[in-house]
Amino acid sequence: MKKYLEFSKNVKEALKNKQPVIALESTIISHGMPYPQNMEVAGRLEAIAREMDVTPATICLMDGKVKIGLEKADLEILAKANNVAKVSRRDIGRIIALKKLGATTVAATMIAANWAGIKVFATGGIGGVHRNAEDTFDVSNDLIELSRVPVIVVSAGAKAILDLPKTLEYLETMGVPIYGYKTDRFPAFYSSQSNQVVDKIDTPRQIADIYKTNIELGLNNGMLIANPIPEKYEIPFDEMEKYINSALEKATENNITGRELTPFLLSEIVKITEGKSLQTNIKLVENNVQLACEIAKEL
Ligand code: PSU
Ligand code: MN
């Protein structure tokens, strides 16, 4: 497997010297936000990590390799290209073998981070169980990978485009530990809380200790840290619900399903909120990068 990994110079050095490193995904750049904001955000996230003396490793698939850590030119390609594949587990081999350009989802980023020896990963929101999953069976691969790849994922919960109670039930079934950071309410991405209850945890040290204990016990599953958006930046749950419903209606009208659904809903919501949701999205990812860096330092 090692022959497929290509480390940037900084990430290679940091890992060799046992310095803290965090992984960042690339689907958020290619499919989650429009250009040029995606490029700015990718750069800003890396800068936040560096200011905290943590090395950021943005991950993608390019030229037949799994790239661990991207140079600016690579980020630019990802941010601009409109033929980037969205890569979950099933797509990794195909995109590498055919030497295509692939952006990694939470699922694929966890897998690649684990190959690279990176234990903490910051993102915006994870995929989950979609509303109406009882008809469509649309359950994100992210949830399965959380159950079998030993990486800590810091997210702002999950978007309310999903069915949050079903998402939490599914994670419980799959044995994934979920902790609310300084909260016992599962956050709903744009909103700092939903009505769903989770276990509360208060410090990065405790998160690192639980992770280490799990690993030592041979429980090689991942862990989800749900980090609420700071209240001053949030969009209230009820207000979001209206936007989400009209995005969902439009998806149904246009027969959007499968891997297209999540990116479609994300871009519709940006349009409906006239960019306000994008600002919120950026704030929460920054907040997640900070927490991921604190956890990586403890580890
Ligand atoms: N949710 C968001 N923003 C995102 C995604 C999800 O709020 O950018 C992206 C992530 O990369 C996530 C993927 O892993 O979508 C999930 O897609 P799907 O639902 O098709 O599994
Ligand atoms: Mn899906």
PDB file of C-alpha atoms and ligand atoms in Angstrom:
ATOM      1  CA  MET A   1       0.000   0.000   0.000  1.00  0.00           C
ATOM      2  CA  LYS A   2       2.885   2.379   0.864  1.00  0.00           C
ATOM      3  CA  LYS A   3       3.875   2.704  -2.799  1.00  0.00           C
ATOM      4  CA  TYR A   4       0.626   4.551  -3.441  1.00  0.00           C
ATOM      5  CA  LEU A   5       1.172   7.177  -0.746  1.00  0.00           C
ATOM      6  CA  GLU A   6       2.841  10.453  -1.664  1.00  0.00           C
ATOM      7  CA  PHE A   7       3.642  12.734   1.268  1.00  0.00           C
ATOM      8  CA  SER A   8       4.347  16.440   0.989  1.00  0.00           C
ATOM      9  CA  LYS A   9       7.715  17.460   2.411  1.00  0.00           C
ATOM     10  CA  ASN A  10       6.207  19.148   5.487  1.00  0.00           C
ATOM     11  CA  VAL A  11       3.928  16.271   6.377  1.00  0.00           C
ATOM     12  CA  LYS A  12       6.685  13.709   5.922  1.00  0.00           C
ATOM     13  CA  GLU A  13       9.012  15.672   8.235  1.00  0.00           C
ATOM     14  CA  ALA A  14       6.329  16.188  10.867  1.00  0.00           C
ATOM     15  CA  LEU A  15       5.359  12.505  10.949  1.00  0.00           C
ATOM     16  CA  LYS A  16       9.000  11.415  11.073  1.00  0.00           C
ATOM     17  CA  ASN A  17       9.623  13.734  14.037  1.00  0.00           C
ATOM     18  CA  LYS A  18       6.406  12.669  15.774  1.00  0.00           C
ATOM     19  CA  GLN A  19       5.013  16.185  15.640  1.00  0.00           C
ATOM     20  CA  PRO A  20       1.227  16.711  15.579  1.00  0.00           C
ATOM     21  CA  VAL A  21      -0.475  16.396  12.191  1.00  0.00           C
ATOM     22  CA  ILE A  22      -4.162  16.672  11.280  1.00  0.00           C
ATOM     23  CA  ALA A  23      -5.872  15.433   8.123  1.00  0.00           C
ATOM     24  CA  LEU A  24      -8.254  17.595   6.073  1.00  0.00           C
ATOM     25  CA  GLU A  25     -10.627  16.331   3.385  1.00  0.00           C
ATOM     26  CA  SER A  26     -10.887  17.570  -0.190  1.00  0.00           C
ATOM     27  CA  THR A  27     -14.547  16.946  -1.096  1.00  0.00           C
ATOM     28  CA  ILE A  28     -15.386  20.003   0.960  1.00  0.00           C
ATOM     29  CA  ILE A  29     -13.137  21.936  -1.480  1.00  0.00           C
ATOM     30  CA  SER A  30     -14.312  20.385  -4.751  1.00  0.00           C
ATOM     31  CA  HIS A  31     -17.984  19.647  -4.032  1.00  0.00           C
ATOM     32  CA  GLY A  32     -18.798  21.395  -0.766  1.00  0.00           C
ATOM     33  CA  MET A  33     -18.084  25.062  -1.548  1.00  0.00           C
ATOM     34  CA  PRO A  34     -17.965  27.222  -4.687  1.00  0.00           C
ATOM     35  CA  TYR A  35     -14.793  28.693  -6.217  1.00  0.00           C
ATOM     36  CA  PRO A  36     -13.046  30.974  -5.203  1.00  0.00           C
ATOM     37  CA  GLN A  37     -14.213  30.739  -1.567  1.00  0.00           C
ATOM     38  CA  ASN A  38     -13.198  27.073  -1.466  1.00  0.00           C
ATOM     39  CA  MET A  39      -9.605  27.992  -2.313  1.00  0.00           C
ATOM     40  CA  GLU A  40      -9.483  30.728   0.329  1.00  0.00           C
ATOM     41  CA  VAL A  41     -10.966  28.411   2.931  1.00  0.00           C
ATOM     42  CA  ALA A  42      -8.550  25.573   2.127  1.00  0.00           C
ATOM     43  CA  GLY A  43      -5.651  27.996   2.593  1.00  0.00           C
ATOM     44  CA  ARG A  44      -7.079  29.492   5.773  1.00  0.00           C
ATOM     45  CA  LEU A  45      -7.639  26.083   7.388  1.00  0.00           C
ATOM     46  CA  GLU A  46      -4.035  25.144   6.751  1.00  0.00           C
ATOM     47  CA  ALA A  47      -2.886  28.502   8.154  1.00  0.00           C
ATOM     48  CA  ILE A  48      -4.910  28.027  11.354  1.00  0.00           C
ATOM     49  CA  ALA A  49      -3.245  24.654  11.934  1.00  0.00           C
ATOM     50  CA  ARG A  50       0.236  26.043  11.301  1.00  0.00           C
ATOM     51  CA  GLU A  51      -0.350  28.903  13.741  1.00  0.00           C
ATOM     52  CA  MET A  52      -1.065  26.236  16.342  1.00  0.00           C
ATOM     53  CA  ASP A  53       2.173  24.414  15.454  1.00  0.00           C
ATOM     54  CA  VAL A  54       0.276  21.554  13.852  1.00  0.00           C
ATOM     55  CA  THR A  55       0.987  20.369  10.313  1.00  0.00           C
ATOM     56  CA  PRO A  56      -2.111  20.171   8.093  1.00  0.00           C
ATOM     57  CA  ALA A  57      -2.351  17.312   5.585  1.00  0.00           C
ATOM     58  CA  THR A  58      -5.064  17.882   3.011  1.00  0.00           C
ATOM     59  CA  ILE A  59      -5.728  14.583   1.248  1.00  0.00           C
ATOM     60  CA  CYS A  60      -6.790  13.829  -2.317  1.00  0.00           C
ATOM     61  CA  LEU A  61      -6.156  11.339  -5.150  1.00  0.00           C
ATOM     62  CA  MET A  62      -4.047  12.616  -8.036  1.00  0.00           C
ATOM     63  CA  ASP A  63      -1.815  11.054 -10.739  1.00  0.00           C
ATOM     64  CA  GLY A  64      -2.276   7.518  -9.434  1.00  0.00           C
ATOM     65  CA  LYS A  65      -1.285   8.453  -5.871  1.00  0.00           C
ATOM     66  CA  VAL A  66      -2.917   9.153  -2.552  1.00  0.00           C
ATOM     67  CA  LYS A  67      -1.572  12.604  -1.801  1.00  0.00           C
ATOM     68  CA  ILE A  68      -1.029  13.326   1.879  1.00  0.00           C
ATOM     69  CA  GLY A  69      -0.468  17.073   2.108  1.00  0.00           C
ATOM     70  CA  LEU A  70      -1.007  19.328  -0.893  1.00  0.00           C
ATOM     71  CA  GLU A  71       1.035  22.164  -2.341  1.00  0.00           C
ATOM     72  CA  LYS A  72      -0.812  25.334  -3.328  1.00  0.00           C
ATOM     73  CA  ALA A  73      -0.819  24.374  -7.024  1.00  0.00           C
ATOM     74  CA  ASP A  74      -2.568  21.074  -6.211  1.00  0.00           C
ATOM     75  CA  LEU A  75      -5.161  22.866  -4.093  1.00  0.00           C
ATOM     76  CA  GLU A  76      -5.817  25.247  -6.970  1.00  0.00           C
ATOM     77  CA  ILE A  77      -6.410  22.353  -9.377  1.00  0.00           C
ATOM     78  CA  LEU A  78      -8.891  20.754  -6.980  1.00  0.00           C
ATOM     79  CA  ALA A  79     -10.688  24.013  -6.275  1.00  0.00           C
ATOM     80  CA  LYS A  80     -11.140  24.899  -9.956  1.00  0.00           C
ATOM     81  CA  ALA A  81     -11.643  21.608 -11.805  1.00  0.00           C
ATOM     82  CA  ASN A  82     -15.223  20.614 -12.477  1.00  0.00           C
ATOM     83  CA  ASN A  83     -14.539  16.984 -13.329  1.00  0.00           C
ATOM     84  CA  VAL A  84     -13.258  15.932  -9.914  1.00  0.00           C
ATOM     85  CA  ALA A  85     -14.590  12.564  -8.755  1.00  0.00           C
ATOM     86  CA  LYS A  86     -16.128  12.356  -5.298  1.00  0.00           C
ATOM     87  CA  VAL A  87     -14.319   9.440  -3.689  1.00  0.00           C
ATOM     88  CA  SER A  88     -15.608   7.145  -0.961  1.00  0.00           C
ATOM     89  CA  ARG A  89     -14.164   3.672  -0.192  1.00  0.00           C
ATOM     90  CA  ARG A  90     -15.558   1.981  -3.279  1.00  0.00           C
ATOM     91  CA  ASP A  91     -13.959   4.563  -5.611  1.00  0.00           C
ATOM     92  CA  ILE A  92     -10.402   4.635  -4.249  1.00  0.00           C
ATOM     93  CA  GLY A  93      -8.947   1.798  -6.354  1.00  0.00           C
ATOM     94  CA  ARG A  94     -10.632   2.947  -9.571  1.00  0.00           C
ATOM     95  CA  ILE A  95      -9.489   6.561  -9.325  1.00  0.00           C
ATOM     96  CA  ILE A  96      -5.907   5.549  -8.502  1.00  0.00           C
ATOM     97  CA  ALA A  97      -5.653   2.816 -11.149  1.00  0.00           C
ATOM     98  CA  LEU A  98      -7.105   5.061 -13.865  1.00  0.00           C
ATOM     99  CA  LYS A  99      -4.999   8.027 -12.661  1.00  0.00           C
ATOM    100  CA  LYS A 100      -7.976  10.345 -12.312  1.00  0.00           C
ATOM    101  CA  LEU A 101      -8.443  13.310 -10.024  1.00  0.00           C
ATOM    102  CA  GLY A 102     -10.403  12.467  -6.888  1.00  0.00           C
ATOM    103  CA  ALA A 103     -11.577  14.445  -3.886  1.00  0.00           C
ATOM    104  CA  THR A 104     -11.878  12.373  -0.732  1.00  0.00           C
ATOM    105  CA  THR A 105     -15.034  12.346   1.391  1.00  0.00           C
ATOM    106  CA  VAL A 106     -14.925  11.866   5.146  1.00  0.00           C
ATOM    107  CA  ALA A 107     -14.937   8.089   4.514  1.00  0.00           C
ATOM    108  CA  ALA A 108     -11.999   8.052   2.097  1.00  0.00           C
ATOM    109  CA  THR A 109     -10.047  10.692   4.046  1.00  0.00           C
ATOM    110  CA  MET A 110     -10.291   8.545   7.187  1.00  0.00           C
ATOM    111  CA  ILE A 111      -8.981   5.531   5.277  1.00  0.00           C
ATOM    112  CA  ALA A 112      -6.078   7.496   3.783  1.00  0.00           C
ATOM    113  CA  ALA A 113      -5.237   9.251   7.074  1.00  0.00           C
ATOM    114  CA  ASN A 114      -5.052   5.863   8.772  1.00  0.00           C
ATOM    115  CA  TRP A 115      -2.700   4.545   6.067  1.00  0.00           C
ATOM    116  CA  ALA A 116      -0.525   7.614   6.633  1.00  0.00           C
ATOM    117  CA  GLY A 117      -0.488   7.280  10.436  1.00  0.00           C
ATOM    118  CA  ILE A 118      -2.555  10.435  11.037  1.00  0.00           C
ATOM    119  CA  LYS A 119      -5.003  10.040  13.908  1.00  0.00           C
ATOM    120  CA  VAL A 120      -7.065  13.225  13.897  1.00  0.00           C
ATOM    121  CA  PHE A 121      -9.121  14.678  11.069  1.00  0.00           C
ATOM    122  CA  ALA A 122     -11.143  17.910  10.925  1.00  0.00           C
ATOM    123  CA  THR A 123     -14.082  18.447   8.598  1.00  0.00           C
ATOM    124  CA  GLY A 124     -17.343  20.409   8.416  1.00  0.00           C
ATOM    125  CA  GLY A 125     -20.171  17.926   8.581  1.00  0.00           C
ATOM    126  CA  ILE A 126     -20.233  14.172   8.096  1.00  0.00           C
ATOM    127  CA  GLY A 127     -22.566  12.324   5.759  1.00  0.00           C
ATOM    128  CA  GLY A 128     -25.322  10.308   7.415  1.00  0.00           C
ATOM    129  CA  VAL A 129     -28.699   8.690   7.003  1.00  0.00           C
ATOM    130  CA  HIS A 130     -30.770  10.752   4.576  1.00  0.00           C
ATOM    131  CA  ARG A 131     -34.392  11.643   5.202  1.00  0.00           C
ATOM    132  CA  ASN A 132     -36.589   8.960   3.592  1.00  0.00           C
ATOM    133  CA  ALA A 133     -33.766   6.438   3.851  1.00  0.00           C
ATOM    134  CA  GLU A 134     -36.454   3.842   4.556  1.00  0.00           C
ATOM    135  CA  ASP A 135     -37.337   4.190   0.848  1.00  0.00           C
ATOM    136  CA  THR A 136     -34.013   5.160  -0.743  1.00  0.00           C
ATOM    137  CA  PHE A 137     -31.533   3.228   1.458  1.00  0.00           C
ATOM    138  CA  ASP A 138     -29.303   6.313   1.228  1.00  0.00           C
ATOM    139  CA  VAL A 139     -26.875   5.903   4.115  1.00  0.00           C
ATOM    140  CA  SER A 140     -23.454   7.528   3.780  1.00  0.00           C
ATOM    141  CA  ASN A 141     -20.344   5.362   3.643  1.00  0.00           C
ATOM    142  CA  ASP A 142     -18.929   7.827   6.225  1.00  0.00           C
ATOM    143  CA  LEU A 143     -20.862   6.037   8.983  1.00  0.00           C
ATOM    144  CA  ILE A 144     -19.424   2.621   8.119  1.00  0.00           C
ATOM    145  CA  GLU A 145     -15.865   3.928   7.980  1.00  0.00           C
ATOM    146  CA  LEU A 146     -16.334   5.626  11.354  1.00  0.00           C
ATOM    147  CA  SER A 147     -17.033   2.157  12.699  1.00  0.00           C
ATOM    148  CA  ARG A 148     -13.908   0.502  11.319  1.00  0.00           C
ATOM    149  CA  VAL A 149     -11.127   3.049  10.816  1.00  0.00           C
ATOM    150  CA  PRO A 150      -9.382   4.238  14.014  1.00  0.00           C
ATOM    151  CA  VAL A 151      -9.337   7.970  13.301  1.00  0.00           C
ATOM    152  CA  ILE A 152     -10.889  10.782  15.372  1.00  0.00           C
ATOM    153  CA  VAL A 153     -13.203  12.908  13.216  1.00  0.00           C
ATOM    154  CA  VAL A 154     -14.028  16.417  14.439  1.00  0.00           C
ATOM    155  CA  SER A 155     -17.206  17.747  12.826  1.00  0.00           C
ATOM    156  CA  ALA A 156     -19.971  20.218  13.641  1.00  0.00           C
ATOM    157  CA  GLY A 157     -22.367  17.298  13.857  1.00  0.00           C
ATOM    158  CA  ALA A 158     -24.363  16.591  10.736  1.00  0.00           C
ATOM    159  CA  LYS A 159     -26.477  18.799   8.528  1.00  0.00           C
ATOM    160  CA  ALA A 160     -30.178  18.768   9.082  1.00  0.00           C
ATOM    161  CA  ILE A 161     -30.524  17.837   5.375  1.00  0.00           C
ATOM    162  CA  LEU A 162     -30.105  14.414   6.980  1.00  0.00           C
ATOM    163  CA  ASP A 163     -32.340  12.525   9.357  1.00  0.00           C
ATOM    164  CA  LEU A 164     -30.418  13.224  12.579  1.00  0.00           C
ATOM    165  CA  PRO A 165     -32.164  10.694  14.867  1.00  0.00           C
ATOM    166  CA  LYS A 166     -31.662   7.924  12.299  1.00  0.00           C
ATOM    167  CA  THR A 167     -28.037   8.961  11.816  1.00  0.00           C
ATOM    168  CA  LEU A 168     -27.380   8.688  15.559  1.00  0.00           C
ATOM    169  CA  GLU A 169     -29.190   5.342  15.805  1.00  0.00           C
ATOM    170  CA  TYR A 170     -27.122   3.988  12.954  1.00  0.00           C
ATOM    171  CA  LEU A 171     -23.881   5.132  14.586  1.00  0.00           C
ATOM    172  CA  GLU A 172     -24.942   3.456  17.802  1.00  0.00           C
ATOM    173  CA  THR A 173     -25.690   0.219  15.944  1.00  0.00           C
ATOM    174  CA  MET A 174     -22.240   0.358  14.351  1.00  0.00           C
ATOM    175  CA  GLY A 175     -20.584   0.978  17.729  1.00  0.00           C
ATOM    176  CA  VAL A 176     -19.225   4.441  16.983  1.00  0.00           C
ATOM    177  CA  PRO A 177     -18.461   6.567  20.059  1.00  0.00           C
ATOM    178  CA  ILE A 178     -19.872  10.099  19.683  1.00  0.00           C
ATOM    179  CA  TYR A 179     -19.021  12.915  22.066  1.00  0.00           C
ATOM    180  CA  GLY A 180     -20.459  16.406  22.154  1.00  0.00           C
ATOM    181  CA  TYR A 181     -17.650  18.844  22.877  1.00  0.00           C
ATOM    182  CA  LYS A 182     -18.784  20.799  25.959  1.00  0.00           C
ATOM    183  CA  THR A 183     -22.405  19.951  25.120  1.00  0.00           C
ATOM    184  CA  ASP A 184     -24.859  17.078  25.523  1.00  0.00           C
ATOM    185  CA  ARG A 185     -26.877  18.119  22.447  1.00  0.00           C
ATOM    186  CA  PHE A 186     -25.847  16.817  19.053  1.00  0.00           C
ATOM    187  CA  PRO A 187     -25.076  19.930  16.983  1.00  0.00           C
ATOM    188  CA  ALA A 188     -26.791  20.365  13.600  1.00  0.00           C
ATOM    189  CA  PHE A 189     -24.023  21.977  11.581  1.00  0.00           C
ATOM    190  CA  TYR A 190     -25.419  25.520  10.961  1.00  0.00           C
ATOM    191  CA  SER A 191     -27.156  25.388  14.331  1.00  0.00           C
ATOM    192  CA  SER A 192     -25.307  24.780  17.579  1.00  0.00           C
ATOM    193  CA  GLN A 193     -27.808  22.216  18.776  1.00  0.00           C
ATOM    194  CA  SER A 194     -30.492  19.757  17.737  1.00  0.00           C
ATOM    195  CA  ASN A 195     -32.845  17.997  20.147  1.00  0.00           C
ATOM    196  CA  GLN A 196     -30.706  14.835  20.034  1.00  0.00           C
ATOM    197  CA  VAL A 197     -28.768  13.891  23.157  1.00  0.00           C
ATOM    198  CA  VAL A 198     -25.142  12.679  23.134  1.00  0.00           C
ATOM    199  CA  ASP A 199     -22.446  12.068  25.766  1.00  0.00           C
ATOM    200  CA  LYS A 200     -20.623  15.240  26.766  1.00  0.00           C
ATOM    201  CA  ILE A 201     -16.876  15.621  26.938  1.00  0.00           C
ATOM    202  CA  ASP A 202     -15.040  18.690  28.171  1.00  0.00           C
ATOM    203  CA  THR A 203     -11.366  18.621  27.234  1.00  0.00           C
ATOM    204  CA  PRO A 204      -9.069  17.603  24.360  1.00  0.00           C
ATOM    205  CA  ARG A 205      -7.055  15.636  26.933  1.00  0.00           C
ATOM    206  CA  GLN A 206     -10.065  13.433  27.729  1.00  0.00           C
ATOM    207  CA  ILE A 207     -10.721  12.842  24.044  1.00  0.00           C
ATOM    208  CA  ALA A 208      -7.102  11.772  23.541  1.00  0.00           C
ATOM    209  CA  ASP A 209      -7.274   9.485  26.602  1.00  0.00           C
ATOM    210  CA  ILE A 210     -10.450   7.760  25.420  1.00  0.00           C
ATOM    211  CA  TYR A 211      -8.989   7.265  21.956  1.00  0.00           C
ATOM    212  CA  LYS A 212      -5.779   5.760  23.363  1.00  0.00           C
ATOM    213  CA  THR A 213      -7.734   3.476  25.667  1.00  0.00           C
ATOM    214  CA  ASN A 214      -9.903   2.248  22.785  1.00  0.00           C
ATOM    215  CA  ILE A 215      -6.823   1.506  20.699  1.00  0.00           C
ATOM    216  CA  GLU A 216      -5.054  -0.296  23.552  1.00  0.00           C
ATOM    217  CA  LEU A 217      -8.167  -2.404  24.058  1.00  0.00           C
ATOM    218  CA  GLY A 218      -8.125  -3.369  20.398  1.00  0.00           C
ATOM    219  CA  LEU A 219     -11.370  -1.522  19.689  1.00  0.00           C
ATOM    220  CA  ASN A 220     -10.216  -0.238  16.353  1.00  0.00           C
ATOM    221  CA  ASN A 221     -13.174   1.919  15.514  1.00  0.00           C
ATOM    222  CA  GLY A 222     -13.170   5.621  14.815  1.00  0.00           C
ATOM    223  CA  MET A 223     -14.625   8.314  17.029  1.00  0.00           C
ATOM    224  CA  LEU A 224     -16.888  11.246  16.226  1.00  0.00           C
ATOM    225  CA  ILE A 225     -16.386  14.524  18.068  1.00  0.00           C
ATOM    226  CA  ALA A 226     -19.367  16.813  17.562  1.00  0.00           C
ATOM    227  CA  ASN A 227     -18.150  20.375  18.018  1.00  0.00           C
ATOM    228  CA  PRO A 228     -20.952  22.963  17.962  1.00  0.00           C
ATOM    229  CA  ILE A 229     -20.607  26.130  15.927  1.00  0.00           C
ATOM    230  CA  PRO A 230     -20.118  29.134  18.247  1.00  0.00           C
ATOM    231  CA  GLU A 231     -23.592  30.566  18.898  1.00  0.00           C
ATOM    232  CA  LYS A 232     -22.798  34.008  17.520  1.00  0.00           C
ATOM    233  CA  TYR A 233     -22.326  32.494  14.051  1.00  0.00           C
ATOM    234  CA  GLU A 234     -25.198  30.015  14.013  1.00  0.00           C
ATOM    235  CA  ILE A 235     -28.355  30.019  11.872  1.00  0.00           C
ATOM    236  CA  PRO A 236     -31.243  28.929  14.129  1.00  0.00           C
ATOM    237  CA  PHE A 237     -32.608  25.413  13.567  1.00  0.00           C
ATOM    238  CA  ASP A 238     -36.142  26.504  12.605  1.00  0.00           C
ATOM    239  CA  GLU A 239     -34.910  29.027  10.063  1.00  0.00           C
ATOM    240  CA  MET A 240     -32.616  26.395   8.494  1.00  0.00           C
ATOM    241  CA  GLU A 241     -35.466  23.907   8.322  1.00  0.00           C
ATOM    242  CA  LYS A 242     -37.318  26.117   5.801  1.00  0.00           C
ATOM    243  CA  TYR A 243     -34.270  26.388   3.522  1.00  0.00           C
ATOM    244  CA  ILE A 244     -33.572  22.685   3.793  1.00  0.00           C
ATOM    245  CA  ASN A 245     -37.129  21.768   2.874  1.00  0.00           C
ATOM    246  CA  SER A 246     -37.063  23.843  -0.275  1.00  0.00           C
ATOM    247  CA  ALA A 247     -33.676  22.350  -1.262  1.00  0.00           C
ATOM    248  CA  LEU A 248     -35.092  18.858  -0.678  1.00  0.00           C
ATOM    249  CA  GLU A 249     -38.154  19.639  -2.808  1.00  0.00           C
ATOM    250  CA  LYS A 250     -35.960  20.815  -5.636  1.00  0.00           C
ATOM    251  CA  ALA A 251     -33.851  17.635  -5.413  1.00  0.00           C
ATOM    252  CA  THR A 252     -37.010  15.529  -5.709  1.00  0.00           C
ATOM    253  CA  GLU A 253     -38.309  17.587  -8.670  1.00  0.00           C
ATOM    254  CA  ASN A 254     -34.994  17.099 -10.470  1.00  0.00           C
ATOM    255  CA  ASN A 255     -34.640  13.403  -9.576  1.00  0.00           C
ATOM    256  CA  ILE A 256     -31.306  13.943  -7.834  1.00  0.00           C
ATOM    257  CA  THR A 257     -30.214  10.815  -5.933  1.00  0.00           C
ATOM    258  CA  GLY A 258     -27.143   8.811  -4.898  1.00  0.00           C
ATOM    259  CA  ARG A 259     -23.772  10.486  -4.737  1.00  0.00           C
ATOM    260  CA  GLU A 260     -25.129  13.635  -6.410  1.00  0.00           C
ATOM    261  CA  LEU A 261     -27.604  14.328  -3.626  1.00  0.00           C
ATOM    262  CA  THR A 262     -25.348  15.759  -0.897  1.00  0.00           C
ATOM    263  CA  PRO A 263     -23.434  18.183  -3.195  1.00  0.00           C
ATOM    264  CA  PHE A 264     -26.735  19.262  -4.785  1.00  0.00           C
ATOM    265  CA  LEU A 265     -28.349  20.072  -1.438  1.00  0.00           C
ATOM    266  CA  LEU A 266     -25.244  21.918  -0.230  1.00  0.00           C
ATOM    267  CA  SER A 267     -25.118  24.193  -3.276  1.00  0.00           C
ATOM    268  CA  GLU A 268     -28.895  24.801  -3.233  1.00  0.00           C
ATOM    269  CA  ILE A 269     -28.693  25.927   0.378  1.00  0.00           C
ATOM    270  CA  VAL A 270     -25.881  28.360  -0.447  1.00  0.00           C
ATOM    271  CA  LYS A 271     -28.113  29.807  -3.222  1.00  0.00           C
ATOM    272  CA  ILE A 272     -31.251  30.007  -1.088  1.00  0.00           C
ATOM    273  CA  THR A 273     -29.458  31.728   1.803  1.00  0.00           C
ATOM    274  CA  GLU A 274     -27.619  34.057  -0.600  1.00  0.00           C
ATOM    275  CA  GLY A 275     -24.261  33.010   0.726  1.00  0.00           C
ATOM    276  CA  LYS A 276     -25.072  33.355   4.422  1.00  0.00           C
ATOM    277  CA  SER A 277     -24.854  29.588   4.914  1.00  0.00           C
ATOM    278  CA  LEU A 278     -21.425  29.611   3.302  1.00  0.00           C
ATOM    279  CA  GLN A 279     -20.094  32.076   5.895  1.00  0.00           C
ATOM    280  CA  THR A 280     -21.507  29.892   8.640  1.00  0.00           C
ATOM    281  CA  ASN A 281     -19.978  26.830   7.030  1.00  0.00           C
ATOM    282  CA  ILE A 282     -16.543  28.492   6.944  1.00  0.00           C
ATOM    283  CA  LYS A 283     -16.705  29.530  10.618  1.00  0.00           C
ATOM    284  CA  LEU A 284     -17.585  26.072  11.806  1.00  0.00           C
ATOM    285  CA  VAL A 285     -14.842  24.337   9.855  1.00  0.00           C
ATOM    286  CA  GLU A 286     -12.296  26.777  11.287  1.00  0.00           C
ATOM    287  CA  ASN A 287     -13.591  25.996  14.747  1.00  0.00           C
ATOM    288  CA  ASN A 288     -13.230  22.258  14.054  1.00  0.00           C
ATOM    289  CA  VAL A 289      -9.658  22.650  12.833  1.00  0.00           C
ATOM    290  CA  GLN A 290      -8.755  24.372  16.109  1.00  0.00           C
ATOM    291  CA  LEU A 291     -10.198  21.582  18.224  1.00  0.00           C
ATOM    292  CA  ALA A 292      -8.590  18.888  16.038  1.00  0.00           C
ATOM    293  CA  CYS A 293      -5.217  20.605  16.530  1.00  0.00           C
ATOM    294  CA  GLU A 294      -5.657  20.620  20.310  1.00  0.00           C
ATOM    295  CA  ILE A 295      -6.500  16.900  20.276  1.00  0.00           C
ATOM    296  CA  ALA A 296      -3.556  16.094  17.970  1.00  0.00           C
ATOM    297  CA  LYS A 297      -1.212  17.891  20.392  1.00  0.00           C
ATOM    298  CA  GLU A 298      -2.545  15.896  23.341  1.00  0.00           C
ATOM    299  CA  LEU A 299      -2.028  12.657  21.429  1.00  0.00           C
TER     300      LEU A 299
HETATM  301  N1  PSU B   1     -21.835  17.357   4.512  1.00  0.00           N
HETATM  302  C1  PSU B   1     -21.514  18.657   4.572  1.00  0.00           C
HETATM  303  N2  PSU B   1     -20.501  19.122   3.802  1.00  0.00           N
HETATM  304  C2  PSU B   1     -19.791  18.298   2.959  1.00  0.00           C
HETATM  305  C3  PSU B   1     -20.139  16.918   2.916  1.00  0.00           C
HETATM  306  C4  PSU B   1     -21.162  16.499   3.715  1.00  0.00           C
HETATM  307  O1  PSU B   1     -22.118  19.392   5.320  1.00  0.00           O
HETATM  308  O2  PSU B   1     -18.876  18.769   2.256  1.00  0.00           O
HETATM  309  C5  PSU B   1     -19.349  15.984   2.043  1.00  0.00           C
HETATM  310  C6  PSU B   1     -18.273  15.267   2.886  1.00  0.00           C
HETATM  311  O3  PSU B   1     -17.130  15.039   2.092  1.00  0.00           O
HETATM  312  C7  PSU B   1     -18.946  13.962   3.239  1.00  0.00           C
HETATM  313  C8  PSU B   1     -19.721  13.672   1.966  1.00  0.00           C
HETATM  314  O4  PSU B   1     -18.042  12.912   3.553  1.00  0.00           O
HETATM  315  O5  PSU B   1     -20.204  14.944   1.549  1.00  0.00           O
HETATM  316  C9  PSU B   1     -20.859  12.698   2.179  1.00  0.00           C
HETATM  317  O6  PSU B   1     -21.451  12.389   0.970  1.00  0.00           O
HETATM  318  P1  PSU B   1     -22.542  11.199   0.881  1.00  0.00           P
HETATM  319  O7  PSU B   1     -23.717  11.712   1.647  1.00  0.00           O
HETATM  320  O8  PSU B   1     -22.820  11.043  -0.586  1.00  0.00           O
HETATM  321  O9  PSU B   1     -21.895  10.001   1.476  1.00  0.00           O
HETATM  322 MN    MN B   2     -25.410   8.678  -0.268  1.00  0.00          MN
END
